[in-house]
Amino acid sequence: SLRFSLPDASALGKREGDTDECVGLHTDADYDHQPGEMNVMIALSAVTGSNGLFVESEPGLGDFIAIELEPGRLFSFHGVSCRHHNQLNRTGLARVSIDFRVLPLSKYEHERDQDRRKTSRRSRFTLGEYFERVTVELPLQPAEALPRRAGLGVAFAAFEPATYLDNHFLTTD
């Protein structure tokens, strides 16, 4: 999805109990996403300060690190288990990013798909509804890696799925 964090707003809607410093704190597991998903953010504008994304380095650690990216860079992390949030954007700069998820076909849990179809849940993270199958020919050229912080996802100059994915993966629109 194309996501915007406009000045004096947040890319995530503010909920009851949120503060300007912590808007929309969650894991994607809270919304019943598939456990093997990886979140990816591609910066189309500068991601900096309070217009950025804040992610904990390991599940439950609570050491939220501000993700800062130059335009054209991307960041990936395990949003199903690592909590993440936005802040009220006080930078005066809009953040524009493309955010999506990838899931290796080998990690897709078909049973979860079937169970979810029996619920009244509006969003179903299922093949053909939320996910589309994409085939990637490997190997791809290695990407230029950005400096890595202990345990905290991976940021790349260009997406290099061989580091995480097998040769079939799913991605959101």
N, CA and C atoms as an extended XYZ file, in Angstrom:
519
Properties=species:S:1:pos:R:3:atomname:S:1:resname:S:1:resid:I:1 pbc="F F F"
N         0.836       -1.179        0.000 N   SER     1
C         0.000        0.000        0.000 CA  SER     1
C         0.878        1.240        0.000 C   SER     1
N         0.374        2.297       -0.556 N   LEU     2
C         1.055        3.583       -0.524 CA  LEU     2
C         0.656        4.248        0.788 C   LEU     2
N         1.645        4.620        1.586 N   ARG     3
C         1.352        5.162        2.907 CA  ARG     3
C         1.918        6.566        3.038 C   ARG     3
N         1.161        7.430        3.695 N   PHE     4
C         1.559        8.814        3.914 CA  PHE     4
C         1.567        9.105        5.409 C   PHE     4
N         2.575        9.830        5.854 N   SER     5
C         2.595       10.379        7.203 CA  SER     5
C         2.736       11.884        7.018 C   SER     5
N         1.616       12.567        7.049 N   LEU     6
C         1.586       14.015        6.788 CA  LEU     6
C         1.943       14.791        8.045 C   LEU     6
N         2.481       16.008        7.890 N   PRO     7
C         2.773       16.819        9.067 CA  PRO     7
C         1.539       16.972        9.964 C   PRO     7
N         1.767       16.883       11.257 N   ASP     8
C         0.726       16.981       12.294 CA  ASP     8
C        -0.311       15.866       12.205 C   ASP     8
N         0.080       14.737       11.625 N   ALA     9
C        -0.782       13.554       11.542 CA  ALA     9
C         0.106       12.319       11.690 C   ALA     9
N        -0.474       11.151       11.503 N   SER    10
C         0.263        9.894       11.585 CA  SER    10
C        -0.194        8.988       10.460 C   SER    10
N         0.710        8.113        9.998 N   ALA    11
C         0.336        7.144        8.954 CA  ALA    11
C        -0.673        6.140        9.504 C   ALA    11
N        -0.682        5.961       10.809 N   LEU    12
C        -1.666        5.094       11.464 CA  LEU    12
C        -2.666        5.987       12.183 C   LEU    12
N        -3.908        5.620       12.175 N   GLY    13
C        -4.913        6.405       12.884 CA  GLY    13
C        -4.709        6.338       14.385 C   GLY    13
N        -4.901        7.459       15.043 N   LYS    14
C        -4.759        7.531       16.491 CA  LYS    14
C        -5.954        6.849       17.151 C   LYS    14
N        -5.657        6.004       18.133 N   ARG    15
C        -6.706        5.292       18.864 CA  ARG    15
C        -6.752        5.788       20.305 C   ARG    15
N        -7.826        5.448       20.981 N   GLU    16
C        -7.941        5.824       22.384 CA  GLU    16
C        -6.763        5.257       23.155 C   GLU    16
N        -6.127        6.074       23.968 N   GLY    17
C        -4.975        5.651       24.746 CA  GLY    17
C        -3.638        5.940       24.075 C   GLY    17
N        -3.643        6.256       22.783 N   ASP    18
C        -2.405        6.617       22.090 CA  ASP    18
C        -1.921        7.983       22.564 C   ASP    18
N        -0.607        8.181       22.501 N   THR    19
C        -0.014        9.498       22.767 CA  THR    19
C         0.616        9.993       21.467 C   THR    19
N         1.040       11.238       21.437 N   ASP    20
C         1.710       11.759       20.244 CA  ASP    20
C         2.991       10.995       19.943 C   ASP    20
N         3.635       10.435       20.983 N   GLU    21
C         4.895        9.702       20.820 CA  GLU    21
C         4.689        8.238       20.466 C   GLU    21
N         3.479        7.731       20.613 N   CYS    22
C         3.226        6.314       20.346 CA  CYS    22
C         1.819        6.144       19.782 C   CYS    22
N         1.735        6.128       18.450 N   VAL    23
C         0.454        6.002       17.753 CA  VAL    23
C         0.369        4.629       17.101 C   VAL    23
N        -0.652        3.866       17.468 N   GLY    24
C        -0.927        2.598       16.792 CA  GLY    24
C        -0.002        1.453       17.145 C   GLY    24
N         0.504        1.395       18.368 N   LEU    25
C         1.400        0.311       18.786 CA  LEU    25
C         0.709       -1.040       18.585 C   LEU    25
N         1.381       -1.949       17.860 N   HIS    26
C         0.802       -3.267       17.600 CA  HIS    26
C         1.844       -4.214       17.029 C   HIS    26
N         1.490       -5.486       17.002 N   THR    27
C         2.171       -6.460       16.153 CA  THR    27
C         1.143       -6.870       15.116 C   THR    27
N         1.601       -7.370       13.986 N   ASP    28
C         0.653       -7.811       12.969 CA  ASP    28
C        -0.075       -9.083       13.405 C   ASP    28
N         0.498       -9.811       14.374 N   ALA    29
C        -0.195      -10.974       14.935 CA  ALA    29
C        -1.489      -10.538       15.627 C   ALA    29
N        -1.524       -9.297       16.139 N   ASP    30
C        -2.748       -8.776       16.761 CA  ASP    30
C        -3.908       -8.768       15.768 C   ASP    30
N        -3.571       -8.730       14.477 N   TYR    31
C        -4.586       -8.703       13.422 CA  TYR    31
C        -4.636      -10.025       12.663 C   TYR    31
N        -4.028      -11.069       13.257 N   ASP    32
C        -4.091      -12.439       12.751 CA  ASP    32
C        -3.366      -12.648       11.426 C   ASP    32
N        -2.259      -11.926       11.213 N   HIS    33
C        -1.445      -12.145       10.018 CA  HIS    33
C        -0.731      -13.492       10.108 C   HIS    33
N        -0.313      -14.017        8.978 N   GLN    34
C         0.434      -15.274        8.905 CA  GLN    34
C         1.778      -15.123        9.627 C   GLN    34
N         2.196      -16.116       10.432 N   PRO    35
C         3.438      -16.004       11.208 CA  PRO    35
C         4.712      -15.812       10.378 C   PRO    35
N         4.768      -16.292        9.153 N   GLY    36
C         5.982      -16.205        8.353 CA  GLY    36
C         6.148      -14.930        7.553 C   GLY    36
N         5.230      -13.977        7.701 N   GLU    37
C         5.301      -12.736        6.924 CA  GLU    37
C         6.487      -11.868        7.337 C   GLU    37
N         7.021      -11.139        6.372 N   MET    38
C         8.008      -10.093        6.628 CA  MET    38
C         7.435       -8.789        6.092 C   MET    38
N         7.536       -7.719        6.864 N   ASN    39
C         7.087       -6.389        6.439 CA  ASN    39
C         8.216       -5.703        5.686 C   ASN    39
N         7.852       -4.952        4.653 N   VAL    40
C         8.828       -4.214        3.858 CA  VAL    40
C         8.307       -2.789        3.671 C   VAL    40
N         9.188       -1.815        3.880 N   MET    41
C         8.857       -0.403        3.641 CA  MET    41
C         9.892        0.137        2.659 C   MET    41
N         9.422        0.681        1.537 N   ILE    42
C        10.297        1.346        0.578 CA  ILE    42
C        10.039        2.845        0.696 C   ILE    42
N        11.075        3.592        1.030 N   ALA    43
C        10.946        5.043        1.210 CA  ALA    43
C        10.902        5.747       -0.144 C   ALA    43
N         9.839        6.512       -0.379 N   LEU    44
C         9.755        7.355       -1.574 CA  LEU    44
C        10.157        8.788       -1.251 C   LEU    44
N        10.168        9.116        0.039 N   SER    45
C        10.650       10.401        0.535 CA  SER    45
C        11.477       10.094        1.779 C   SER    45
N        12.111       11.102        2.335 N   ALA    46
C        12.930       10.887        3.531 CA  ALA    46
C        12.079       10.359        4.678 C   ALA    46
N        12.558        9.315        5.311 N   VAL    47
C        11.946        8.774        6.525 CA  VAL    47
C        12.883        9.191        7.650 C   VAL    47
N        12.417       10.116        8.481 N   THR    48
C        13.294       10.675        9.501 CA  THR    48
C        12.498       11.191       10.694 C   THR    48
N        13.061       11.068       11.858 N   GLY    49
C        12.424       11.589       13.062 CA  GLY    49
C        11.014       11.067       13.244 C   GLY    49
N        10.119       11.959       13.640 N   SER    50
C         8.754       11.534       13.975 CA  SER    50
C         7.891       11.209       12.760 C   SER    50
N         8.398       11.360       11.534 N   ASN    51
C         7.599       10.922       10.381 CA  ASN    51
C         7.874        9.460       10.053 C   ASN    51
N         8.767        8.827       10.819 N   GLY    52
C         9.220        7.468       10.542 CA  GLY    52
C         8.426        6.377       11.222 C   GLY    52
N         9.037        5.227       11.225 N   LEU    53
C         8.483        4.024       11.840 CA  LEU    53
C         9.372        3.676       13.019 C   LEU    53
N         8.777        3.183       14.093 N   PHE    54
C         9.508        2.815       15.295 CA  PHE    54
C         9.263        1.335       15.556 C   PHE    54
N        10.350        0.548       15.610 N   VAL    55
C        10.261       -0.913       15.673 CA  VAL    55
C        11.145       -1.423       16.796 C   VAL    55
N        10.645       -2.405       17.565 N   GLU    56
C        11.508       -3.010       18.576 CA  GLU    56
C        12.438       -4.017       17.894 C   GLU    56
N        13.655       -4.164       18.443 N   SER    57
C        14.672       -4.993       17.808 CA  SER    57
C        14.394       -6.480       17.952 C   SER    57
N        13.727       -6.872       19.012 N   GLU    58
C        13.355       -8.264       19.246 CA  GLU    58
C        11.975       -8.266       19.895 C   GLU    58
N        11.195       -9.336       19.656 N   PRO    59
C         9.848       -9.380       20.226 CA  PRO    59
C         9.840       -9.161       21.739 C   PRO    59
N         9.013       -8.211       22.173 N   GLY    60
C         8.811       -7.956       23.592 CA  GLY    60
C         9.896       -7.142       24.269 C   GLY    60
N        10.952       -6.755       23.557 N   LEU    61
C        12.067       -6.038       24.183 CA  LEU    61
C        11.715       -4.590       24.517 C   LEU    61
N        10.858       -3.955       23.707 N   GLY    62
C        10.416       -2.599       23.999 CA  GLY    62
C        11.446       -1.516       23.742 C   GLY    62
N        12.517       -1.832       23.031 N   ASP    63
C        13.582       -0.868       22.735 CA  ASP    63
C        13.341       -0.228       21.368 C   ASP    63
N        12.279        0.497       21.229 N   PHE    64
C        11.849        1.008       19.931 CA  PHE    64
C        12.923        1.886       19.292 C   PHE    64
N        13.286        1.503       18.078 N   ILE    65
C        14.330        2.192       17.325 CA  ILE    65
C        13.684        2.923       16.164 C   ILE    65
N        14.047        4.177       15.981 N   ALA    66
C        13.522        4.974       14.873 CA  ALA    66
C        14.182        4.506       13.576 C   ALA    66
N        13.367        4.113       12.613 N   ILE    67
C        13.871        3.716       11.306 CA  ILE    67
C        14.001        4.971       10.455 C   ILE    67
N        15.200        5.232        9.967 N   GLU    68
C        15.453        6.390        9.124 CA  GLU    68
C        15.997        5.893        7.794 C   GLU    68
N        15.389        6.354        6.707 N   LEU    69
C        15.771        5.909        5.369 CA  LEU    69
C        15.827        7.085        4.413 C   LEU    69
N        16.761        7.023        3.488 N   GLU    70
C        16.796        7.973        2.383 CA  GLU    70
C        15.825        7.467        1.324 C   GLU    70
N        15.313        8.348        0.468 N   PRO    71
C        14.422        7.889       -0.612 CA  PRO    71
C        15.091        6.795       -1.446 C   PRO    71
N        14.311        5.767       -1.771 N   GLY    72
C        14.807        4.658       -2.573 CA  GLY    72
C        15.338        3.498       -1.761 C   GLY    72
N        15.527        3.692       -0.464 N   ARG    73
C        16.006        2.609        0.411 CA  ARG    73
C        14.814        1.836        0.948 C   ARG    73
N        15.083        0.591        1.358 N   LEU    74
C        14.001       -0.164        1.963 CA  LEU    74
C        14.446       -0.803        3.248 C   LEU    74
N        13.468       -1.110        4.067 N   PHE    75
C        13.681       -1.722        5.373 CA  PHE    75
C        12.711       -2.876        5.498 C   PHE    75
N        13.183       -4.002        6.029 N   SER    76
C        12.281       -5.119        6.282 CA  SER    76
C        12.425       -5.550        7.732 C   SER    76
N        11.331       -6.054        8.286 N   PHE    77
C        11.344       -6.526        9.669 CA  PHE    77
C        10.207       -7.517        9.864 C   PHE    77
N        10.262       -8.238       10.966 N   HIS    78
C         9.259       -9.248       11.274 CA  HIS    78
C         8.139       -8.605       12.108 C   HIS    78
N         7.226       -7.925       11.420 N   GLY    79
C         6.151       -7.188       12.082 CA  GLY    79
C         5.110       -8.055       12.749 C   GLY    79
N         5.105       -9.344       12.449 N   VAL    80
C         4.158      -10.250       13.109 CA  VAL    80
C         4.516      -10.393       14.583 C   VAL    80
N         5.824      -10.392       14.884 N   SER    81
C         6.219      -10.588       16.280 CA  SER    81
C         6.846       -9.351       16.930 C   SER    81
N         7.418       -8.451       16.146 N   CYS    82
C         8.028       -7.239       16.715 CA  CYS    82
C         7.010       -6.103       16.705 C   CYS    82
N         6.812       -5.494       17.886 N   ARG    83
C         5.876       -4.374       17.965 CA  ARG    83
C         6.435       -3.177       17.198 C   ARG    83
N         5.530       -2.394       16.639 N   HIS    84
C         5.923       -1.212       15.882 CA  HIS    84
C         4.817       -0.173       15.979 C   HIS    84
N         5.204        1.075       15.742 N   HIS    85
C         4.238        2.179       15.848 CA  HIS    85
C         4.753        3.385       15.093 C   HIS    85
N         3.930        4.397       14.992 N   ASN    86
C         4.281        5.701       14.437 CA  ASN    86
C         4.245        6.716       15.566 C   ASN    86
N         4.621        7.940       15.249 N   GLN    87
C         4.448        9.081       16.138 CA  GLN    87
C         3.673       10.139       15.381 C   GLN    87
N         3.147       11.091       16.102 N   LEU    88
C         2.564       12.252       15.446 CA  LEU    88
C         3.704       12.949       14.708 C   LEU    88
N         3.544       13.178       13.417 N   ASN    89
C         4.610       13.732       12.580 CA  ASN    89
C         4.800       15.223       12.868 C   ASN    89
N         5.881       15.535       13.558 N   ARG    90
C         6.207       16.931       13.901 CA  ARG    90
C         7.389       17.447       13.081 C   ARG    90
N         7.791       16.720       12.025 N   THR    91
C         8.964       17.117       11.246 CA  THR    91
C         8.675       18.238       10.255 C   THR    91
N         7.408       18.445        9.897 N   GLY    92
C         7.077       19.389        8.839 CA  GLY    92
C         7.262       18.786        7.453 C   GLY    92
N         7.701       17.522        7.400 N   LEU    93
C         7.932       16.817        6.135 CA  LEU    93
C         6.991       15.621        6.026 C   LEU    93
N         6.388       15.461        4.875 N   ALA    94
C         5.548       14.287        4.645 CA  ALA    94
C         6.428       13.070        4.372 C   ALA    94
N         6.058       11.945        4.967 N   ARG    95
C         6.704       10.679        4.615 CA  ARG    95
C         5.802        9.970        3.627 C   ARG    95
N         6.376        9.508        2.524 N   VAL    96
C         5.644        8.711        1.548 CA  VAL    96
C         6.421        7.418        1.385 C   VAL    96
N         5.730        6.289        1.541 N   SER    97
C         6.401        4.999        1.418 CA  SER    97
C         5.459        3.981        0.787 C   SER    97
N         6.050        2.959        0.238 N   ILE    98
C         5.296        1.796       -0.224 CA  ILE    98
C         5.540        0.718        0.813 C   ILE    98
N         4.477        0.252        1.444 N   ASP    99
C         4.572       -0.766        2.493 CA  ASP    99
C         3.868       -2.022        2.018 C   ASP    99
N         4.519       -3.158        2.182 N   PHE   100
C         3.905       -4.427        1.800 CA  PHE   100
C         4.504       -5.549        2.626 C   PHE   100
N         3.994       -6.724        2.451 N   ARG   101
C         4.467       -7.905        3.157 CA  ARG   101
C         4.819       -8.990        2.156 C   ARG   101
N         5.800       -9.809        2.531 N   VAL   102
C         6.148      -10.980        1.734 CA  VAL   102
C         6.039      -12.211        2.619 C   VAL   102
N         5.709      -13.313        1.980 N   LEU   103
C         5.538      -14.578        2.690 CA  LEU   103
C         5.967      -15.703        1.758 C   LEU   103
N         7.016      -16.459        2.128 N   PRO   104
C         7.386      -17.599        1.286 CA  PRO   104
C         6.214      -18.568        1.201 C   PRO   104
N         5.997      -19.102        0.033 N   LEU   105
C         4.911      -20.060       -0.143 CA  LEU   105
C         5.066      -21.232        0.813 C   LEU   105
N         6.313      -21.619        1.093 N   SER   106
C         6.570      -22.733        2.013 CA  SER   106
C         6.138      -22.411        3.440 C   SER   106
N         5.963      -21.119        3.777 N   LYS   107
C         5.537      -20.727        5.126 CA  LYS   107
C         4.055      -20.361        5.197 C   LYS   107
N         3.374      -20.425        4.060 N   TYR   108
C         1.942      -20.113        4.043 CA  TYR   108
C         1.177      -21.225        4.754 C   TYR   108
N         0.382      -20.878        5.764 N   GLU   109
C        -0.383      -21.854        6.539 CA  GLU   109
C        -1.806      -21.925        6.001 C   GLU   109
N        -2.028      -22.901        5.132 N   HIS   110
C        -3.323      -23.057        4.475 CA  HIS   110
C        -4.452      -23.264        5.494 C   HIS   110
N        -4.153      -23.954        6.592 N   GLU   111
C        -5.181      -24.208        7.618 CA  GLU   111
C        -5.695      -22.905        8.203 C   GLU   111
N        -4.807      -21.943        8.417 N   ARG   112
C        -5.230      -20.631        8.931 CA  ARG   112
C        -6.182      -19.979        7.944 C   ARG   112
N        -5.895      -20.141        6.659 N   ASP   113
C        -6.736      -19.615        5.581 CA  ASP   113
C        -8.140      -20.197        5.705 C   ASP   113
N        -8.227      -21.499        5.858 N   GLN   114
C        -9.529      -22.160        5.937 CA  GLN   114
C       -10.285      -21.760        7.190 C   GLN   114
N        -9.593      -21.713        8.332 N   ASP   115
C       -10.242      -21.307        9.584 CA  ASP   115
C       -10.801      -19.894        9.477 C   ASP   115
N       -10.052      -19.009        8.855 N   ARG   116
C       -10.454      -17.616        8.750 CA  ARG   116
C       -11.685      -17.467        7.869 C   ARG   116
N       -11.836      -18.310        6.875 N   ARG   117
C       -12.999      -18.220        5.994 CA  ARG   117
C       -14.300      -18.493        6.751 C   ARG   117
N       -14.201      -19.173        7.895 N   LYS   118
C       -15.390      -19.497        8.679 CA  LYS   118
C       -15.776      -18.360        9.623 C   LYS   118
N       -14.961      -17.322        9.709 N   THR   119
C       -15.248      -16.222       10.629 CA  THR   119
C       -15.924      -15.083        9.880 C   THR   119
N       -16.383      -14.120       10.636 N   SER   120
C       -17.008      -12.942       10.029 CA  SER   120
C       -15.991      -11.822        9.849 C   SER   120
N       -14.714      -12.132       10.050 N   ARG   121
C       -13.644      -11.135        9.945 CA  ARG   121
C       -13.662      -10.460        8.573 C   ARG   121
N       -13.589       -9.124        8.565 N   ARG   122
C       -13.631       -8.375        7.314 CA  ARG   122
C       -12.395       -8.649        6.441 C   ARG   122
N       -11.214       -8.583        7.051 N   SER   123
C        -9.977       -8.816        6.309 CA  SER   123
C        -9.524      -10.252        6.493 C   SER   123
N        -9.346      -10.956        5.400 N   ARG   124
C        -8.815      -12.309        5.461 CA  ARG   124
C        -7.492      -12.304        4.715 C   ARG   124
N        -6.448      -12.745        5.389 N   PHE   125
C        -5.114      -12.736        4.802 CA  PHE   125
C        -4.896      -14.042        4.059 C   PHE   125
N        -5.602      -14.191        2.959 N   THR   126
C        -5.634      -15.458        2.242 CA  THR   126
C        -5.126      -15.314        0.815 C   THR   126
N        -4.659      -16.415        0.281 N   LEU   127
C        -4.203      -16.468       -1.095 CA  LEU   127
C        -5.380      -16.198       -2.013 C   LEU   127
N        -5.215      -15.217       -2.899 N   GLY   128
C        -6.275      -14.845       -3.824 CA  GLY   128
C        -7.132      -13.689       -3.341 C   GLY   128
N        -7.121      -13.403       -2.032 N   GLU   129
C        -7.859      -12.257       -1.496 CA  GLU   129
C        -6.893      -11.160       -1.058 C   GLU   129
N        -5.949      -11.518       -0.209 N   TYR   130
C        -4.969      -10.559        0.308 CA  TYR   130
C        -3.621      -10.752       -0.387 C   TYR   130
N        -3.234      -12.005       -0.574 N   PHE   131
C        -1.957      -12.350       -1.182 CA  PHE   131
C        -2.118      -12.739       -2.635 C   PHE   131
N        -1.099      -12.423       -3.414 N   GLU   132
C        -0.987      -12.885       -4.798 CA  GLU   132
C         0.302      -13.676       -4.905 C   GLU   132
N         0.282      -14.724       -5.694 N   ARG   133
C         1.485      -15.533       -5.874 CA  ARG   133
C         2.376      -14.889       -6.930 C   ARG   133
N         3.659      -14.765       -6.586 N   VAL   134
C         4.657      -14.193       -7.477 CA  VAL   134
C         5.830      -15.158       -7.517 C   VAL   134
N         6.347      -15.436       -8.695 N   THR   135
C         7.522      -16.301       -8.828 CA  THR   135
C         8.725      -15.444       -9.162 C   THR   135
N         9.814      -15.673       -8.448 N   VAL   136
C        11.048      -14.936       -8.644 CA  VAL   136
C        12.122      -15.918       -9.077 C   VAL   136
N        12.816      -15.597      -10.148 N   GLU   137
C        13.939      -16.421      -10.589 CA  GLU   137
C        15.163      -16.046       -9.766 C   GLU   137
N        15.763      -17.020       -9.108 N   LEU   138
C        16.954      -16.772       -8.297 CA  LEU   138
C        18.147      -17.422       -8.966 C   LEU   138
N        19.359      -16.994       -8.768 N   PRO   139
C        19.729      -15.939       -7.821 CA  PRO   139
C        19.612      -14.554       -8.449 C   PRO   139
N        19.343      -13.581       -7.581 N   LEU   140
C        19.371      -12.178       -7.981 CA  LEU   140
C        20.729      -11.610       -7.588 C   LEU   140
N        21.076      -10.470       -8.135 N   GLN   141
C        22.325       -9.819       -7.745 CA  GLN   141
C        22.214       -9.390       -6.279 C   GLN   141
N        23.270       -9.596       -5.499 N   PRO   142
C        23.222       -9.159       -4.093 CA  PRO   142
C        22.976       -7.663       -3.990 C   PRO   142
N        22.241       -7.297       -2.983 N   ALA   143
C        21.957       -5.878       -2.738 CA  ALA   143
C        23.061       -5.283       -1.885 C   ALA   143
N        23.181       -3.975       -1.948 N   GLU   144
C        24.113       -3.261       -1.087 CA  GLU   144
C        23.443       -3.114        0.276 C   GLU   144
N        23.992       -3.755        1.264 N   ALA   145
C        23.380       -3.726        2.587 CA  ALA   145
C        23.724       -2.430        3.315 C   ALA   145
N        22.758       -1.906        4.035 N   LEU   146
C        22.999       -0.764        4.907 CA  LEU   146
C        23.482       -1.292        6.251 C   LEU   146
N        24.066       -0.448        7.078 N   PRO   147
C        24.496       -0.914        8.403 CA  PRO   147
C        23.325       -1.541        9.152 C   PRO   147
N        23.610       -2.564        9.895 N   ARG   148
C        22.588       -3.331       10.595 CA  ARG   148
C        22.708       -3.109       12.090 C   ARG   148
N        21.604       -2.944       12.754 N   ARG   149
C        21.609       -2.839       14.210 CA  ARG   149
C        21.260       -4.208       14.763 C   ARG   149
N        21.798       -4.539       15.901 N   ALA   150
C        21.633       -5.868       16.491 CA  ALA   150
C        20.183       -6.311       16.475 C   ALA   150
N        19.931       -7.417       15.809 N   GLY   151
C        18.612       -8.036       15.813 CA  GLY   151
C        17.529       -7.318       15.049 C   GLY   151
N        17.800       -6.168       14.474 N   LEU   152
C        16.734       -5.337       13.919 CA  LEU   152
C        16.650       -5.456       12.407 C   LEU   152
N        15.788       -6.313       11.914 N   GLY   153
C        15.496       -6.373       10.491 CA  GLY   153
C        16.698       -6.188        9.595 C   GLY   153
N        16.458       -5.820        8.374 N   VAL   154
C        17.517       -5.587        7.404 CA  VAL   154
C        17.085       -4.439        6.509 C   VAL   154
N        17.966       -3.520        6.210 N   ALA   155
C        17.677       -2.451        5.255 CA  ALA   155
C        18.566       -2.652        4.039 C   ALA   155
N        17.996       -2.536        2.860 N   PHE   156
C        18.745       -2.768        1.625 CA  PHE   156
C        18.572       -1.611        0.665 C   PHE   156
N        19.552       -1.455       -0.239 N   ALA   157
C        19.431       -0.485       -1.319 CA  ALA   157
C        18.456       -1.020       -2.364 C   ALA   157
N        18.437       -2.313       -2.543 N   ALA   158
C        17.508       -2.965       -3.468 CA  ALA   158
C        17.081       -4.275       -2.817 C   ALA   158
N        15.866       -4.690       -3.055 N   PHE   159
C        15.349       -5.898       -2.418 CA  PHE   159
C        16.079       -7.120       -2.935 C   PHE   159
N        16.541       -7.961       -2.036 N   GLU   160
C        17.264       -9.166       -2.386 CA  GLU   160
C        16.606      -10.332       -1.670 C   GLU   160
N        15.564      -10.910       -2.259 N   PRO   161
C        14.768      -11.900       -1.547 CA  PRO   161
C        15.492      -13.197       -1.227 C   PRO   161
N        16.608      -13.485       -1.868 N   ALA   162
C        17.306      -14.736       -1.600 CA  ALA   162
C        17.723      -14.855       -0.142 C   ALA   162
N        17.851      -13.724        0.571 N   THR   163
C        18.262      -13.783        1.965 CA  THR   163
C        17.157      -14.329        2.862 C   THR   163
N        15.916      -14.254        2.444 N   TYR   164
C        14.827      -14.719        3.296 CA  TYR   164
C        13.902      -15.702        2.582 C   TYR   164
N        13.685      -15.502        1.314 N   LEU   165
C        12.630      -16.214        0.619 CA  LEU   165
C        13.147      -17.390       -0.182 C   LEU   165
N        12.307      -18.412       -0.336 N   ASP   166
C        12.629      -19.417       -1.327 CA  ASP   166
C        12.173      -18.865       -2.677 C   ASP   166
N        12.172      -19.645       -3.740 N   ASN   167
C        11.908      -19.038       -5.042 CA  ASN   167
C        10.434      -18.812       -5.349 C   ASN   167
N         9.559      -19.042       -4.413 N   HIS   168
C         8.146      -18.690       -4.563 CA  HIS   168
C         7.748      -17.918       -3.321 C   HIS   168
N         7.165      -16.772       -3.498 N   PHE   169
C         6.683      -16.038       -2.336 CA  PHE   169
C         5.400      -15.328       -2.671 C   PHE   169
N         4.746      -14.876       -1.631 N   LEU   170
C         3.483      -14.164       -1.768 CA  LEU   170
C         3.717      -12.725       -1.365 C   LEU   170
N         2.992      -11.820       -1.959 N   THR   171
C         3.099      -10.425       -1.566 CA  THR   171
C         1.727       -9.761       -1.644 C   THR   171
N         1.545       -8.724       -0.845 N   THR   172
C         0.294       -7.990       -0.871 CA  THR   172
C         0.289       -7.047       -2.048 C   THR   172
N        -0.892       -6.575       -2.428 N   ASP   173
C        -1.002       -5.619       -3.535 CA  ASP   173
C        -0.241       -4.350       -3.235 C   ASP   173
